[in-house]
C-alpha positions as a printed Julia matrix, in Angstrom:
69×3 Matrix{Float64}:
 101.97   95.85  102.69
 104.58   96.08  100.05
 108.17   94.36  100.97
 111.46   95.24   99.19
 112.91   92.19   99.92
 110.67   89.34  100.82
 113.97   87.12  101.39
 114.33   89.39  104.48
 111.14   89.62  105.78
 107.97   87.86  105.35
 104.25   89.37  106.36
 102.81   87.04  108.89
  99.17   88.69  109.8
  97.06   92.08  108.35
  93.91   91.88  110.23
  91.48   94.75  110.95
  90.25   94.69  114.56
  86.52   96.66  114.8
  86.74   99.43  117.84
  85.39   98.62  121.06
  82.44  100.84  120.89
  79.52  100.26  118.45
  79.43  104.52  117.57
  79.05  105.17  114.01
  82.29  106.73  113.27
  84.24  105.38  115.89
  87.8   104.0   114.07
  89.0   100.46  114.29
  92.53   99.48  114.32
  94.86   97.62  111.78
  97.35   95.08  112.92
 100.31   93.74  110.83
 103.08   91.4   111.92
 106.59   90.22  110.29
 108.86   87.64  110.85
 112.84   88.47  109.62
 113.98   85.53  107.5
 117.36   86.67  107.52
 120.01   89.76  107.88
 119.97   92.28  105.39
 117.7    95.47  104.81
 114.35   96.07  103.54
 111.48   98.13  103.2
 107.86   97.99  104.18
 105.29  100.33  102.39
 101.67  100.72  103.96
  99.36  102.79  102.17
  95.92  103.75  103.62
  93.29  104.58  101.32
  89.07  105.1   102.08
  87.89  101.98  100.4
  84.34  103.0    99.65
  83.18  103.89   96.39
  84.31  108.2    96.13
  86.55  107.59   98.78
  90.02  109.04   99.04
  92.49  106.81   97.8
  96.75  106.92   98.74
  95.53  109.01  101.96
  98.79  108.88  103.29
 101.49  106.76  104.16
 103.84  104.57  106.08
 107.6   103.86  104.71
 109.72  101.55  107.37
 113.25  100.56  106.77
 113.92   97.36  108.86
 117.4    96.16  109.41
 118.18   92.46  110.69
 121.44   91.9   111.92
């Protein structure tokens, strides 16, 4: 995840979490968690790309404006 302003908010956990089923194919999850720090704004940028080799990268993405007041 990319933060605008890490004095805002602060990544806590990224952790991939395999789906329940053992099917080839079947998609797993990703889970992310902040903490705020303090009030202000900031952004959070996920990007999700195929990480094998050929695969597609910047396949789309996630832009979140958090505000703490």
């Amino acid at each position: 995840a990319y933060i605008s302003n890490e004095s805002i908010l602060k990544q806590t956990l990224h952790k991939f979490v395999p789906p329940e089923d053992n099917n080839m194919g079947s998609a797993g999850k990703e889970e992310w968690e902040f903490n705020t720090l303090k009030n202000g704004t900031s952004n959070i940028k996920l990007q999700y790309s195929r990480p094998w080799e050929g695969g597609e990268k910047g396949e789309w993405s996630l832009n979140i404006t958090v505000v703490v007041d």
